[in-house]
């Protein structure tokens, strides 16, 4: 299990050089993880309308530009239910009409608890599972063989409102 820290005022999570190099993959079609949000990942109320922007948990970027072809798990606090995080599927697909990104609510999870998730790319769709809740999202790309694993990222437009920690185990 690896802890990823996002510092107050930042977008990017901490990760080492070897981990970054290890994120490069070849012909990778499935990503399975266990994850946990620490209590500091929840805040309320929303600071502004951009606090509803989706933060990124993990995912797969296909090719060399994640803003052209990628799929991720994304999250945002449920500002109405203390300690609850909403989980979404999130894709970038340059072949779609604007907007190039799409998102789909999957389920909600509680902070300080472990959950399992899987992202699969197959036959023109992404199949995303979080704690046995399954959704499908369109994939209009033929995924290239070169890909990379994506790490936690805070934002949208806003930066992290405080230091936060997310634990992820890549299975």
mmCIF file with all atom_site columns, C-alpha atoms in Angstrom, residues 5-158:
data_model
loop_
_atom_site.group_PDB
_atom_site.id
_atom_site.type_symbol
_atom_site.label_atom_id
_atom_site.label_alt_id
_atom_site.label_comp_id
_atom_site.label_asym_id
_atom_site.label_entity_id
_atom_site.label_seq_id
_atom_site.pdbx_PDB_ins_code
_atom_site.Cartn_x
_atom_site.Cartn_y
_atom_site.Cartn_z
_atom_site.occupancy
_atom_site.B_iso_or_equiv
_atom_site.pdbx_formal_charge
_atom_site.auth_seq_id
_atom_site.auth_comp_id
_atom_site.auth_asym_id
_atom_site.auth_atom_id
_atom_site.pdbx_PDB_model_num
ATOM 1   C CA . UNK A 1 5   ? 0.239   13.066 -0.255  1.00 0.00 ? 5   UNK A CA 1
ATOM 2   C CA . UNK A 1 6   ? -1.186  16.165 -1.869  1.00 0.00 ? 6   UNK A CA 1
ATOM 3   C CA . UNK A 1 7   ? -0.042  19.321 -0.145  1.00 0.00 ? 7   UNK A CA 1
ATOM 4   C CA . UNK A 1 8   ? -2.289  22.305 0.517   1.00 0.00 ? 8   UNK A CA 1
ATOM 5   C CA . UNK A 1 9   ? -2.216  24.619 -2.500  1.00 0.00 ? 9   UNK A CA 1
ATOM 6   C CA . UNK A 1 10  ? -0.990  21.887 -4.875  1.00 0.00 ? 10  UNK A CA 1
ATOM 7   C CA . UNK A 1 11  ? -2.450  19.752 -7.648  1.00 0.00 ? 11  UNK A CA 1
ATOM 8   C CA . UNK A 1 12  ? 0.133   16.942 -7.767  1.00 0.00 ? 12  UNK A CA 1
ATOM 9   C CA . UNK A 1 13  ? 0.675   14.031 -5.420  1.00 0.00 ? 13  UNK A CA 1
ATOM 10  C CA . UNK A 1 14  ? 4.057   12.879 -4.214  1.00 0.00 ? 14  UNK A CA 1
ATOM 11  C CA . UNK A 1 15  ? 5.732   10.011 -6.025  1.00 0.00 ? 15  UNK A CA 1
ATOM 12  C CA . UNK A 1 16  ? 9.306   8.900  -6.488  1.00 0.00 ? 16  UNK A CA 1
ATOM 13  C CA . UNK A 1 17  ? 11.377  8.693  -9.672  1.00 0.00 ? 17  UNK A CA 1
ATOM 14  C CA . UNK A 1 18  ? 11.282  4.892  -9.807  1.00 0.00 ? 18  UNK A CA 1
ATOM 15  C CA . UNK A 1 19  ? 7.526   4.922  -9.357  1.00 0.00 ? 19  UNK A CA 1
ATOM 16  C CA . UNK A 1 20  ? 7.141   7.391  -12.230 1.00 0.00 ? 20  UNK A CA 1
ATOM 17  C CA . UNK A 1 21  ? 9.283   5.191  -14.473 1.00 0.00 ? 21  UNK A CA 1
ATOM 18  C CA . UNK A 1 22  ? 7.317   2.130  -13.366 1.00 0.00 ? 22  UNK A CA 1
ATOM 19  C CA . UNK A 1 23  ? 4.102   3.823  -14.456 1.00 0.00 ? 23  UNK A CA 1
ATOM 20  C CA . UNK A 1 24  ? 4.977   3.229  -18.124 1.00 0.00 ? 24  UNK A CA 1
ATOM 21  C CA . UNK A 1 25  ? 3.307   0.083  -19.424 1.00 0.00 ? 25  UNK A CA 1
ATOM 22  C CA . UNK A 1 26  ? 2.852   -1.832 -22.648 1.00 0.00 ? 26  UNK A CA 1
ATOM 23  C CA . UNK A 1 27  ? -0.470  -3.235 -23.910 1.00 0.00 ? 27  UNK A CA 1
ATOM 24  C CA . UNK A 1 28  ? -2.103  -2.679 -20.523 1.00 0.00 ? 28  UNK A CA 1
ATOM 25  C CA . UNK A 1 29  ? -5.899  -3.088 -20.545 1.00 0.00 ? 29  UNK A CA 1
ATOM 26  C CA . UNK A 1 30  ? -6.850  -3.622 -16.883 1.00 0.00 ? 30  UNK A CA 1
ATOM 27  C CA . UNK A 1 31  ? -6.041  -1.678 -13.734 1.00 0.00 ? 31  UNK A CA 1
ATOM 28  C CA . UNK A 1 32  ? -7.069  -3.105 -10.348 1.00 0.00 ? 32  UNK A CA 1
ATOM 29  C CA . UNK A 1 33  ? -6.577  -1.205 -7.092  1.00 0.00 ? 33  UNK A CA 1
ATOM 30  C CA . UNK A 1 34  ? -7.453  -1.025 -3.417  1.00 0.00 ? 34  UNK A CA 1
ATOM 31  C CA . UNK A 1 35  ? -7.795  2.529  -2.133  1.00 0.00 ? 35  UNK A CA 1
ATOM 32  C CA . UNK A 1 36  ? -8.617  4.536  0.957   1.00 0.00 ? 36  UNK A CA 1
ATOM 33  C CA . UNK A 1 37  ? -9.223  8.249  1.423   1.00 0.00 ? 37  UNK A CA 1
ATOM 34  C CA . UNK A 1 38  ? -7.952  9.638  4.711   1.00 0.00 ? 38  UNK A CA 1
ATOM 35  C CA . UNK A 1 39  ? -10.232 11.925 6.733   1.00 0.00 ? 39  UNK A CA 1
ATOM 36  C CA . UNK A 1 40  ? -8.339  14.973 5.444   1.00 0.00 ? 40  UNK A CA 1
ATOM 37  C CA . UNK A 1 41  ? -9.718  14.298 1.911   1.00 0.00 ? 41  UNK A CA 1
ATOM 38  C CA . UNK A 1 42  ? -13.129 15.442 3.098   1.00 0.00 ? 42  UNK A CA 1
ATOM 39  C CA . UNK A 1 43  ? -14.020 19.088 3.607   1.00 0.00 ? 43  UNK A CA 1
ATOM 40  C CA . UNK A 1 44  ? -17.263 21.035 3.694   1.00 0.00 ? 44  UNK A CA 1
ATOM 41  C CA . UNK A 1 45  ? -18.795 23.302 2.755   1.00 0.00 ? 45  UNK A CA 1
ATOM 42  C CA . UNK A 1 46  ? -17.669 23.831 -0.829  1.00 0.00 ? 46  UNK A CA 1
ATOM 43  C CA . UNK A 1 47  ? -15.366 26.860 -1.079  1.00 0.00 ? 47  UNK A CA 1
ATOM 44  C CA . UNK A 1 48  ? -16.736 27.936 -4.470  1.00 0.00 ? 48  UNK A CA 1
ATOM 45  C CA . UNK A 1 49  ? -18.499 26.355 -7.492  1.00 0.00 ? 49  UNK A CA 1
ATOM 46  C CA . UNK A 1 50  ? -15.173 24.883 -8.683  1.00 0.00 ? 50  UNK A CA 1
ATOM 47  C CA . UNK A 1 51  ? -15.040 22.671 -5.578  1.00 0.00 ? 51  UNK A CA 1
ATOM 48  C CA . UNK A 1 52  ? -17.434 20.411 -7.496  1.00 0.00 ? 52  UNK A CA 1
ATOM 49  C CA . UNK A 1 53  ? -14.711 19.803 -10.123 1.00 0.00 ? 53  UNK A CA 1
ATOM 50  C CA . UNK A 1 54  ? -13.552 16.199 -10.112 1.00 0.00 ? 54  UNK A CA 1
ATOM 51  C CA . UNK A 1 55  ? -10.230 15.254 -8.560  1.00 0.00 ? 55  UNK A CA 1
ATOM 52  C CA . UNK A 1 56  ? -8.396  12.265 -10.001 1.00 0.00 ? 56  UNK A CA 1
ATOM 53  C CA . UNK A 1 57  ? -7.696  9.094  -8.006  1.00 0.00 ? 57  UNK A CA 1
ATOM 54  C CA . UNK A 1 58  ? -5.951  6.827  -10.552 1.00 0.00 ? 58  UNK A CA 1
ATOM 55  C CA . UNK A 1 59  ? -6.353  5.525  -14.076 1.00 0.00 ? 59  UNK A CA 1
ATOM 56  C CA . UNK A 1 60  ? -4.733  4.637  -17.383 1.00 0.00 ? 60  UNK A CA 1
ATOM 57  C CA . UNK A 1 61  ? -3.444  7.073  -19.997 1.00 0.00 ? 61  UNK A CA 1
ATOM 58  C CA . UNK A 1 62  ? -3.135  5.597  -23.500 1.00 0.00 ? 62  UNK A CA 1
ATOM 59  C CA . UNK A 1 63  ? -0.495  6.994  -25.855 1.00 0.00 ? 63  UNK A CA 1
ATOM 60  C CA . UNK A 1 64  ? 1.555   10.023 -24.884 1.00 0.00 ? 64  UNK A CA 1
ATOM 61  C CA . UNK A 1 65  ? -1.154  12.582 -24.057 1.00 0.00 ? 65  UNK A CA 1
ATOM 62  C CA . UNK A 1 66  ? -3.602  11.796 -21.259 1.00 0.00 ? 66  UNK A CA 1
ATOM 63  C CA . UNK A 1 67  ? -5.887  14.608 -22.471 1.00 0.00 ? 67  UNK A CA 1
ATOM 64  C CA . UNK A 1 68  ? -6.468  12.719 -25.734 1.00 0.00 ? 68  UNK A CA 1
ATOM 65  C CA . UNK A 1 69  ? -7.154  9.185  -24.527 1.00 0.00 ? 69  UNK A CA 1
ATOM 66  C CA . UNK A 1 70  ? -7.467  8.168  -20.879 1.00 0.00 ? 70  UNK A CA 1
ATOM 67  C CA . UNK A 1 71  ? -9.812  6.681  -18.321 1.00 0.00 ? 71  UNK A CA 1
ATOM 68  C CA . UNK A 1 72  ? -9.763  7.356  -14.588 1.00 0.00 ? 72  UNK A CA 1
ATOM 69  C CA . UNK A 1 73  ? -11.490 7.091  -11.297 1.00 0.00 ? 73  UNK A CA 1
ATOM 70  C CA . UNK A 1 74  ? -12.351 10.578 -10.078 1.00 0.00 ? 74  UNK A CA 1
ATOM 71  C CA . UNK A 1 75  ? -13.716 11.894 -6.790  1.00 0.00 ? 75  UNK A CA 1
ATOM 72  C CA . UNK A 1 76  ? -15.220 14.837 -4.957  1.00 0.00 ? 76  UNK A CA 1
ATOM 73  C CA . UNK A 1 77  ? -16.574 15.148 -1.403  1.00 0.00 ? 77  UNK A CA 1
ATOM 74  C CA . UNK A 1 78  ? -20.309 14.811 -0.960  1.00 0.00 ? 78  UNK A CA 1
ATOM 75  C CA . UNK A 1 79  ? -20.731 18.195 0.694   1.00 0.00 ? 79  UNK A CA 1
ATOM 76  C CA . UNK A 1 80  ? -24.105 17.109 2.097   1.00 0.00 ? 80  UNK A CA 1
ATOM 77  C CA . UNK A 1 81  ? -22.952 13.914 3.872   1.00 0.00 ? 81  UNK A CA 1
ATOM 78  C CA . UNK A 1 82  ? -19.976 14.218 6.243   1.00 0.00 ? 82  UNK A CA 1
ATOM 79  C CA . UNK A 1 83  ? -17.118 11.805 5.560   1.00 0.00 ? 83  UNK A CA 1
ATOM 80  C CA . UNK A 1 84  ? -18.541 10.704 2.208   1.00 0.00 ? 84  UNK A CA 1
ATOM 81  C CA . UNK A 1 85  ? -16.706 10.816 -1.128  1.00 0.00 ? 85  UNK A CA 1
ATOM 82  C CA . UNK A 1 86  ? -18.484 10.488 -4.486  1.00 0.00 ? 86  UNK A CA 1
ATOM 83  C CA . UNK A 1 87  ? -16.656 8.300  -7.038  1.00 0.00 ? 87  UNK A CA 1
ATOM 84  C CA . UNK A 1 88  ? -16.966 8.835  -10.802 1.00 0.00 ? 88  UNK A CA 1
ATOM 85  C CA . UNK A 1 89  ? -15.669 7.305  -14.004 1.00 0.00 ? 89  UNK A CA 1
ATOM 86  C CA . UNK A 1 90  ? -13.896 9.984  -16.057 1.00 0.00 ? 90  UNK A CA 1
ATOM 87  C CA . UNK A 1 91  ? -12.641 9.794  -19.647 1.00 0.00 ? 91  UNK A CA 1
ATOM 88  C CA . UNK A 1 92  ? -10.784 11.993 -22.104 1.00 0.00 ? 92  UNK A CA 1
ATOM 89  C CA . UNK A 1 93  ? -11.435 11.131 -25.734 1.00 0.00 ? 93  UNK A CA 1
ATOM 90  C CA . UNK A 1 94  ? -10.284 13.472 -28.490 1.00 0.00 ? 94  UNK A CA 1
ATOM 91  C CA . UNK A 1 95  ? -12.599 11.717 -30.962 1.00 0.00 ? 95  UNK A CA 1
ATOM 92  C CA . UNK A 1 96  ? -15.700 12.943 -29.123 1.00 0.00 ? 96  UNK A CA 1
ATOM 93  C CA . UNK A 1 97  ? -17.386 16.231 -29.889 1.00 0.00 ? 97  UNK A CA 1
ATOM 94  C CA . UNK A 1 98  ? -16.829 18.918 -27.251 1.00 0.00 ? 98  UNK A CA 1
ATOM 95  C CA . UNK A 1 99  ? -16.534 18.421 -24.434 1.00 0.00 ? 99  UNK A CA 1
ATOM 96  C CA . UNK A 1 100 ? -13.707 15.947 -24.915 1.00 0.00 ? 100 UNK A CA 1
ATOM 97  C CA . UNK A 1 101 ? -14.172 14.593 -21.406 1.00 0.00 ? 101 UNK A CA 1
ATOM 98  C CA . UNK A 1 102 ? -17.102 12.720 -19.902 1.00 0.00 ? 102 UNK A CA 1
ATOM 99  C CA . UNK A 1 103 ? -17.883 11.630 -16.374 1.00 0.00 ? 103 UNK A CA 1
ATOM 100 C CA . UNK A 1 104 ? -20.368 9.258  -14.816 1.00 0.00 ? 104 UNK A CA 1
ATOM 101 C CA . UNK A 1 105 ? -21.276 8.824  -11.144 1.00 0.00 ? 105 UNK A CA 1
ATOM 102 C CA . UNK A 1 106 ? -20.536 5.306  -9.879  1.00 0.00 ? 106 UNK A CA 1
ATOM 103 C CA . UNK A 1 107 ? -21.002 5.180  -6.112  1.00 0.00 ? 107 UNK A CA 1
ATOM 104 C CA . UNK A 1 108 ? -20.122 6.872  -2.822  1.00 0.00 ? 108 UNK A CA 1
ATOM 105 C CA . UNK A 1 109 ? -17.542 5.681  -0.301  1.00 0.00 ? 109 UNK A CA 1
ATOM 106 C CA . UNK A 1 110 ? -16.631 6.619  3.250   1.00 0.00 ? 110 UNK A CA 1
ATOM 107 C CA . UNK A 1 111 ? -13.273 8.018  4.355   1.00 0.00 ? 111 UNK A CA 1
ATOM 108 C CA . UNK A 1 112 ? -10.979 5.718  6.368   1.00 0.00 ? 112 UNK A CA 1
ATOM 109 C CA . UNK A 1 113 ? -12.301 2.549  4.698   1.00 0.00 ? 113 UNK A CA 1
ATOM 110 C CA . UNK A 1 114 ? -10.709 0.392  2.001   1.00 0.00 ? 114 UNK A CA 1
ATOM 111 C CA . UNK A 1 115 ? -12.438 -0.194 -1.321  1.00 0.00 ? 115 UNK A CA 1
ATOM 112 C CA . UNK A 1 116 ? -11.598 -2.165 -4.453  1.00 0.00 ? 116 UNK A CA 1
ATOM 113 C CA . UNK A 1 117 ? -11.884 -0.900 -8.013  1.00 0.00 ? 117 UNK A CA 1
ATOM 114 C CA . UNK A 1 118 ? -11.110 -2.079 -11.527 1.00 0.00 ? 118 UNK A CA 1
ATOM 115 C CA . UNK A 1 119 ? -10.885 -0.287 -14.865 1.00 0.00 ? 119 UNK A CA 1
ATOM 116 C CA . UNK A 1 120 ? -10.970 -2.432 -18.021 1.00 0.00 ? 120 UNK A CA 1
ATOM 117 C CA . UNK A 1 121 ? -10.630 -1.304 -21.635 1.00 0.00 ? 121 UNK A CA 1
ATOM 118 C CA . UNK A 1 122 ? -12.412 -3.683 -23.997 1.00 0.00 ? 122 UNK A CA 1
ATOM 119 C CA . UNK A 1 123 ? -14.269 -3.612 -27.312 1.00 0.00 ? 123 UNK A CA 1
ATOM 120 C CA . UNK A 1 124 ? -15.084 0.095  -27.597 1.00 0.00 ? 124 UNK A CA 1
ATOM 121 C CA . UNK A 1 125 ? -15.918 0.665  -23.959 1.00 0.00 ? 125 UNK A CA 1
ATOM 122 C CA . UNK A 1 126 ? -14.456 1.055  -20.516 1.00 0.00 ? 126 UNK A CA 1
ATOM 123 C CA . UNK A 1 127 ? -15.902 -1.147 -17.807 1.00 0.00 ? 127 UNK A CA 1
ATOM 124 C CA . UNK A 1 128 ? -15.386 0.409  -14.375 1.00 0.00 ? 128 UNK A CA 1
ATOM 125 C CA . UNK A 1 129 ? -16.158 -1.411 -11.148 1.00 0.00 ? 129 UNK A CA 1
ATOM 126 C CA . UNK A 1 130 ? -16.051 0.072  -7.656  1.00 0.00 ? 130 UNK A CA 1
ATOM 127 C CA . UNK A 1 131 ? -17.110 -2.256 -4.840  1.00 0.00 ? 131 UNK A CA 1
ATOM 128 C CA . UNK A 1 132 ? -19.180 -4.406 -7.196  1.00 0.00 ? 132 UNK A CA 1
ATOM 129 C CA . UNK A 1 133 ? -20.999 -1.413 -8.749  1.00 0.00 ? 133 UNK A CA 1
ATOM 130 C CA . UNK A 1 134 ? -20.338 -1.608 -12.504 1.00 0.00 ? 134 UNK A CA 1
ATOM 131 C CA . UNK A 1 135 ? -20.674 1.149  -15.112 1.00 0.00 ? 135 UNK A CA 1
ATOM 132 C CA . UNK A 1 136 ? -19.698 1.334  -18.771 1.00 0.00 ? 136 UNK A CA 1
ATOM 133 C CA . UNK A 1 137 ? -18.365 4.359  -20.636 1.00 0.00 ? 137 UNK A CA 1
ATOM 134 C CA . UNK A 1 138 ? -17.682 4.756  -24.365 1.00 0.00 ? 138 UNK A CA 1
ATOM 135 C CA . UNK A 1 139 ? -14.146 4.411  -25.697 1.00 0.00 ? 139 UNK A CA 1
ATOM 136 C CA . UNK A 1 140 ? -13.981 5.654  -29.286 1.00 0.00 ? 140 UNK A CA 1
ATOM 137 C CA . UNK A 1 141 ? -10.195 5.078  -29.552 1.00 0.00 ? 141 UNK A CA 1
ATOM 138 C CA . UNK A 1 142 ? -8.225  2.044  -30.530 1.00 0.00 ? 142 UNK A CA 1
ATOM 139 C CA . UNK A 1 143 ? -5.944  2.117  -27.490 1.00 0.00 ? 143 UNK A CA 1
ATOM 140 C CA . UNK A 1 144 ? -2.248  2.233  -28.405 1.00 0.00 ? 144 UNK A CA 1
ATOM 141 C CA . UNK A 1 145 ? 0.099   -0.309 -26.869 1.00 0.00 ? 145 UNK A CA 1
ATOM 142 C CA . UNK A 1 146 ? 2.090   2.356  -24.991 1.00 0.00 ? 146 UNK A CA 1
ATOM 143 C CA . UNK A 1 147 ? 0.292   3.544  -21.864 1.00 0.00 ? 147 UNK A CA 1
ATOM 144 C CA . UNK A 1 148 ? 0.946   4.776  -18.352 1.00 0.00 ? 148 UNK A CA 1
ATOM 145 C CA . UNK A 1 149 ? -0.612  4.523  -14.934 1.00 0.00 ? 149 UNK A CA 1
ATOM 146 C CA . UNK A 1 150 ? -2.036  7.779  -13.603 1.00 0.00 ? 150 UNK A CA 1
ATOM 147 C CA . UNK A 1 151 ? -1.604  8.914  -10.010 1.00 0.00 ? 151 UNK A CA 1
ATOM 148 C CA . UNK A 1 152 ? -3.705  11.091 -7.665  1.00 0.00 ? 152 UNK A CA 1
ATOM 149 C CA . UNK A 1 153 ? -4.179  14.669 -8.838  1.00 0.00 ? 153 UNK A CA 1
ATOM 150 C CA . UNK A 1 154 ? -6.229  17.420 -7.205  1.00 0.00 ? 154 UNK A CA 1
ATOM 151 C CA . UNK A 1 155 ? -8.363  19.512 -9.556  1.00 0.00 ? 155 UNK A CA 1
ATOM 152 C CA . UNK A 1 156 ? -9.997  20.953 -11.778 1.00 0.00 ? 156 UNK A CA 1
ATOM 153 C CA . UNK A 1 157 ? -9.305  24.570 -11.272 1.00 0.00 ? 157 UNK A CA 1
ATOM 154 C CA . UNK A 1 158 ? -8.862  24.619 -7.503  1.00 0.00 ? 158 UNK A CA 1
#
